[in-house]
XYZ file of C-alpha atoms in Angstrom:
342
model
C -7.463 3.260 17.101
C -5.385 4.533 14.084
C -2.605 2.275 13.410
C 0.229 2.278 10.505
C 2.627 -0.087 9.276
C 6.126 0.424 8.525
C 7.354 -1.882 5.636
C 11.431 -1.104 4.596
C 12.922 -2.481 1.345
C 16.237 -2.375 -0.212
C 15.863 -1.919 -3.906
C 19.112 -2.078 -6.167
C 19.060 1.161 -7.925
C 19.992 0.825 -11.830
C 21.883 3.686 -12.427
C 25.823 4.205 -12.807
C 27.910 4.538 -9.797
C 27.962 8.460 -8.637
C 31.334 10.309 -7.294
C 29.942 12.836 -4.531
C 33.887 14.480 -3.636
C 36.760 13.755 -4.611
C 37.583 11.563 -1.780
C 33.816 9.614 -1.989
C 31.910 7.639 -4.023
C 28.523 6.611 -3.379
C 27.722 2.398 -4.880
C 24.404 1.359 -5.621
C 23.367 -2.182 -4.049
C 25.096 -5.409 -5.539
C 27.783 -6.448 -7.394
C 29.891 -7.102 -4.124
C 28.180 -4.075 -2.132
C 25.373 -5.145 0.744
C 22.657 -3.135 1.386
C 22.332 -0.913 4.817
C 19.994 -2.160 7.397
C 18.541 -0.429 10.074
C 19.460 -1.133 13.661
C 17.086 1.638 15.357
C 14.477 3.574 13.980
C 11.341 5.830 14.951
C 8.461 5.413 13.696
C 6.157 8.480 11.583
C 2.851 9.760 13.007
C 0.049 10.151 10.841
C -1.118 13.670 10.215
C -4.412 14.970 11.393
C -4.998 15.655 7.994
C -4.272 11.938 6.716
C -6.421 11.157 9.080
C -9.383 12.997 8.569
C -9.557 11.803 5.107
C -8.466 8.206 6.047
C -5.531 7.953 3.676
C -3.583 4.339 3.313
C -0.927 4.621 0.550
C 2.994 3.648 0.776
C 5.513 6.342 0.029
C 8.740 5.494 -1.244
C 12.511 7.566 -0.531
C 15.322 7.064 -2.038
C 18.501 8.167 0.572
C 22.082 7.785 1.051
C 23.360 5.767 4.085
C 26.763 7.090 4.943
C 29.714 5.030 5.901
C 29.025 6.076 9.847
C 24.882 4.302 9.055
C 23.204 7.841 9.263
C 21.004 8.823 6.509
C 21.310 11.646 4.347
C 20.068 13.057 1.107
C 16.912 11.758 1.774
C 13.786 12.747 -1.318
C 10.576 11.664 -1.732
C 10.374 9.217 -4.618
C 6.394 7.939 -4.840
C 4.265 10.723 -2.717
C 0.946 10.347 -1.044
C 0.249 13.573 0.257
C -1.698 15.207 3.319
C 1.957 15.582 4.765
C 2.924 12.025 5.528
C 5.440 12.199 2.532
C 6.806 14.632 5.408
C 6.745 12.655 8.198
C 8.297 9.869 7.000
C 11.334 12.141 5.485
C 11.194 13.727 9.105
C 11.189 10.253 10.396
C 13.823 8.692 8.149
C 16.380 11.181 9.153
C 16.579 10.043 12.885
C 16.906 6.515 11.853
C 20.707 4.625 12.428
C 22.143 1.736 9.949
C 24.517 -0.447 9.740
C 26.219 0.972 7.034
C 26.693 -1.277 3.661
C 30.009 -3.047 2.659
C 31.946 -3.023 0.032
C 34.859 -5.816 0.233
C 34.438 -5.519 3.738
C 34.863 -1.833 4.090
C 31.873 0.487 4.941
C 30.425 2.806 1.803
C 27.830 5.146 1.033
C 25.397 3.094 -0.598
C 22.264 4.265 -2.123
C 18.844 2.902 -1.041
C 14.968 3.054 -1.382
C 12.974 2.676 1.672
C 9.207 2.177 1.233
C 6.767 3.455 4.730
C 3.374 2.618 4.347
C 0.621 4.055 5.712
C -2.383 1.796 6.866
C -5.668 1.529 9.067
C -6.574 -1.286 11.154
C -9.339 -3.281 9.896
C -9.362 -0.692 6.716
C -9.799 -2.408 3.073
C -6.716 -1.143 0.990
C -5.903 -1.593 -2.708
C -2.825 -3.478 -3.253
C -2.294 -3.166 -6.813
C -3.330 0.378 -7.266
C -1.051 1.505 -4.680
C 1.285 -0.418 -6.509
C 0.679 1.026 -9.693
C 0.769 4.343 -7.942
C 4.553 3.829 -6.987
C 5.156 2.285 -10.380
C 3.945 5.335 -12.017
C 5.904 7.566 -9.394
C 9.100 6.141 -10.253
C 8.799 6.164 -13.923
C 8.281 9.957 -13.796
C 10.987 10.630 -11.807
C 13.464 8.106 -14.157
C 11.720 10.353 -17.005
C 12.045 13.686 -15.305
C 16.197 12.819 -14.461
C 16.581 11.744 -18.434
C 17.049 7.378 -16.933
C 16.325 4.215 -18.626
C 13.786 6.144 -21.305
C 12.832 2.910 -23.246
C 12.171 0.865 -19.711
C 9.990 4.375 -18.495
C 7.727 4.284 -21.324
C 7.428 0.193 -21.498
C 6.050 0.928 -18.073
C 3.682 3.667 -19.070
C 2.546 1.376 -21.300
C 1.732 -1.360 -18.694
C 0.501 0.808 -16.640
C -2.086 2.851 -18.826
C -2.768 -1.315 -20.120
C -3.595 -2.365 -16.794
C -6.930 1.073 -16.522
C -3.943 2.825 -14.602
C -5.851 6.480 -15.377
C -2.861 8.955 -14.834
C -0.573 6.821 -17.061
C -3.860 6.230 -20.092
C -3.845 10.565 -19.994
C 0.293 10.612 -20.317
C 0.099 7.883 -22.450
C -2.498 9.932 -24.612
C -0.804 12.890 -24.568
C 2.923 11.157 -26.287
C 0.554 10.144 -28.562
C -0.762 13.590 -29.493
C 2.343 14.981 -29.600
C 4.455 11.720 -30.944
C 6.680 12.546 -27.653
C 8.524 9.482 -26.826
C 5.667 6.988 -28.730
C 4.716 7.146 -32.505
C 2.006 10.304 -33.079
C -1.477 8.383 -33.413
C -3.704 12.097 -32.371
C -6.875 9.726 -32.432
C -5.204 7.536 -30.314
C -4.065 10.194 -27.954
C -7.222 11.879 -27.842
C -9.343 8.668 -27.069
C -6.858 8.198 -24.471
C -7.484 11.550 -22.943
C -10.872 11.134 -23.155
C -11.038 7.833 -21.366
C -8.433 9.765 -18.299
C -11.018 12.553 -18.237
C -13.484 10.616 -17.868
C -11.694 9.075 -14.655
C -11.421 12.504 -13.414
C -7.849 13.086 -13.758
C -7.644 16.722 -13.606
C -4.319 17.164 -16.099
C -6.586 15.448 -18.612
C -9.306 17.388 -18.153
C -7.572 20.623 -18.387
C -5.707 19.834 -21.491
C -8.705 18.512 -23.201
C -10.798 21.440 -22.055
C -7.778 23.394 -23.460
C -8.748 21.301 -27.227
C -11.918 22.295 -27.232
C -11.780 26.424 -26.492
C -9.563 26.580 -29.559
C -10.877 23.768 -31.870
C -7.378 22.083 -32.104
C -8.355 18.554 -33.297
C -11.375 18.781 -31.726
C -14.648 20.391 -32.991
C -14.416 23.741 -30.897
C -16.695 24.296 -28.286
C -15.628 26.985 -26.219
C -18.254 26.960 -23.012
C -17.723 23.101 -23.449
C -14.102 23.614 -22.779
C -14.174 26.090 -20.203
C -16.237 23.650 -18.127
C -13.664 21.460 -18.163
C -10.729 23.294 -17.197
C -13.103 24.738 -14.403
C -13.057 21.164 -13.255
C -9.932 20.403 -13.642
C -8.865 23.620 -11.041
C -11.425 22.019 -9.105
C -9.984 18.845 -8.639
C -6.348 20.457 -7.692
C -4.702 21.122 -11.587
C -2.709 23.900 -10.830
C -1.755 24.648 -14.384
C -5.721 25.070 -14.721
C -5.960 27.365 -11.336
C -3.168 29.381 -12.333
C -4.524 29.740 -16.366
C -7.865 31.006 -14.726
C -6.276 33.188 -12.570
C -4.499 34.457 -15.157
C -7.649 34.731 -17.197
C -9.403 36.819 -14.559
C -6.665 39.125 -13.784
C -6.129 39.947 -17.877
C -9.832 39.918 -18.577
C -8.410 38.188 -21.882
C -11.788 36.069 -23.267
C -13.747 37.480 -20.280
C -15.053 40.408 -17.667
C -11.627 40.832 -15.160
C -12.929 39.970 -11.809
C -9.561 40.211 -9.555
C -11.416 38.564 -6.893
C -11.993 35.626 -8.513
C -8.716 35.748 -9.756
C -7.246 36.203 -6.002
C -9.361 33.172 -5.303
C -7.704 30.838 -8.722
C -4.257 32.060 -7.405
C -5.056 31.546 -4.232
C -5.497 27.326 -4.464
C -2.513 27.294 -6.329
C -0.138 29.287 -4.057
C -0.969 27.420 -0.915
C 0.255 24.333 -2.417
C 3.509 26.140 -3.201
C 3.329 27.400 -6.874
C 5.937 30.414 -6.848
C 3.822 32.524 -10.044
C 0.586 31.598 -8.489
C 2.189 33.326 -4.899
C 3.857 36.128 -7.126
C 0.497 37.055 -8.486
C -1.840 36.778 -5.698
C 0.746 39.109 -3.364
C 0.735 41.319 -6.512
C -3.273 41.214 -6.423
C -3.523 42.299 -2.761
C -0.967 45.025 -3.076
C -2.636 48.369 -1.959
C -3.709 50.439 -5.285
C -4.627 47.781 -7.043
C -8.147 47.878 -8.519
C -10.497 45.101 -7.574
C -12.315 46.676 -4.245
C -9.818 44.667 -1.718
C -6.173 44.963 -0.553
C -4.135 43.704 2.114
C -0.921 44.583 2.612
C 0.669 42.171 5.385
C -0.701 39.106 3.250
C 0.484 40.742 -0.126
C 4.041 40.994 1.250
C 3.875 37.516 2.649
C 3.152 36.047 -0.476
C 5.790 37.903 -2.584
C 8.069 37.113 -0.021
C 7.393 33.471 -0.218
C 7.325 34.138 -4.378
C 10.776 35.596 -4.136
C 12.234 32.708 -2.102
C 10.416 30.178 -4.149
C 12.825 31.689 -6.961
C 10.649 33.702 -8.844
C 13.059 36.411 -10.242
C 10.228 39.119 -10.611
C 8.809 38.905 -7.070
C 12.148 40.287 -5.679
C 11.896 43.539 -6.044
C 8.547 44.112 -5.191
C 8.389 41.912 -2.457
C 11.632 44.327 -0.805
C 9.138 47.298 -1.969
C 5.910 46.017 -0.188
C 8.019 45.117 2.911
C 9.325 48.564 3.232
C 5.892 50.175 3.236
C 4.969 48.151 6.698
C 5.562 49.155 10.201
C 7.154 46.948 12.764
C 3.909 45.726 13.768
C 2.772 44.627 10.560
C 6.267 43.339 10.089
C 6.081 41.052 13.105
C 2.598 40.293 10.981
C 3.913 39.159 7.860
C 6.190 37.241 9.162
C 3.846 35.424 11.472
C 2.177 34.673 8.406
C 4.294 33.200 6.103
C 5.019 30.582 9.384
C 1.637 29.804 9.132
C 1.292 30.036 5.615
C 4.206 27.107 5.359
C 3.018 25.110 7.859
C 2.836 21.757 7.650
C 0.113 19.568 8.193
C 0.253 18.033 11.492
């Protein structure tokens, strides 16, 4: 029987106190403000998906409890994937607090919530997961410009600790002297030892060294095989640079079907260019032996509204040129196309 466990926390969230109207303010946890805490709440399903591929793993959310208890704002701090990041948010929304207090008074008070995701009976690693959620949260404290110095002491620790996406990041400050001293040796051991872990962003930008030599002893088939393998194990920087590669013919024969396929892994996971170019490479006319209009307009449709300026226009072209049946097609399948896993 598949079981999960639901674990809730209440971290204090070290950031300075945000006004969200002119007549609100949101308060972080402490300093005379309690923390929310949750009188009713439903529980997330796993996905058959997560399932499938047995997948344990705690997401974390950071959210806003209003002063009525309801949640809002809710985002996806530390992701697992296979769409339980989803069905937790899903999940989240529907639960009711008791709204936190501030002398008293109920506030919006920001939050974290961790769900986690378990098997019955199922070994599951602690401390990676940890490490995992560790290395979530730095990146989003580095992405949103917070607490620099503590984000890269925690890199740091991580990478320390055989963490292998924090050793690549780690290696790549180094190679750039972004954030940490430049030591390129340093870096590039460091990317090494990620690759060698299989983490696909390492492999890619190491495969990238060798092609053109840069501080690496050029080796262009070398490379490629690398960044092949990185697309391979979901880069989508790598899937969209081969797609790119194959569509240009630039270093190679064009072969627009293998480039449909490149942009193809990259636009079902959401990547607005990948979706702009793979609509654009089943467009009717275009060479390459294969077209298909209904899924060409799909795509630049989805292109367009993932806010890709240049799919507009011909994603309002390619539309025009079907007939209501193919219409009622396309949009079918960009439904299906978004779908989540269920």
């Amino acid at each position: 029987m598949w079981l999960r466990v639901l674990k809730l926390c209440f971290v204090p969230v070290v950031a300075a106190t945000l006004s969200a109207g002119p007549a609100e303010q949101i308060y972080n946890v402490g300093d005379g403000v309690t923390a929310p805490r949750v009188v009713s709440k439903t529980d997330p399903a796993y996905t058959r998906e997560a399932r499938e591929a047995q997948v344990q793993g705690t997401a974390l959310y950071g959210l806003i409890v209003d002063p009525t208890g309801h949640p809002r704002d809710i985002r996806v701090l530390s992701p697992i994937g296979f769409g339980l990041d989803e069905k937790g948010e899903e999940s989240i929304a529907q639960w009711v607090f008791e709204p936190g207090l501030k002398d008293g008074v109920p506030v919006s008070v920001r939050a974290q919530i961790e769900v986690s995701f378990r098997f019955a009976g199922m070994p599951f690693d602690k401390k990676r997961d940890a490490r995992r959620t560790a290395y979530n949260l730095a990146m989003d404290d580095l992405r949103n410009h917070r607490q620099q110095a503590k984000t890269v002491a925690t890199i740091e620790q991580l990478a320390e600790e055989g963490f292998p996406p924090a050793i690549y990041l780690l290696g790549s400050w180094h190679l750039r002297g972004e954030f940490v001293p430049p030591d390129a040796p340093k870096g590039l051991a460091l990317i090494r030892k990620a690759a060698d872990h299989n983490v696909a962003a390492a492999l890619f930008e190491l495969g990238t060294l060798y092609e053109k030599g840069n501080s690496v002893p050029a080796d262009p088939d070398g490379g490629f095989v690398m960044i092949r393998q990185a697309s391979i194990l979901g880069s989508v920087a790598a899937q969209f640079e081969l797609g790119r590669r194959f569509e240009s013919g630039v270093g190679m024969n064009p072969d627009r079907e293998r480039a449909r396929h490149y942009f193809r892994l990259c636009a079902a996971v959401g990547v607005g260019p990948c979706q702009f170019h793979l609509g654009s490479l089943l467009l009717p006319g275009e060479t390459g032996g294969y077209s298909d209009p209904v899924q060409a307009s799909a795509w630049l449709e989805l292109a367009a509204e993932n806010h890709v300026p240049e799919a507009r226009i011909p994603a309002l072209n390619a539309a025009a040129q079907l007939n209501p049946e193919q219409l009622l097609q396309m949009k079918r399948l960009k439904a299906q196309l978004l779908r989540r896993p269920q």
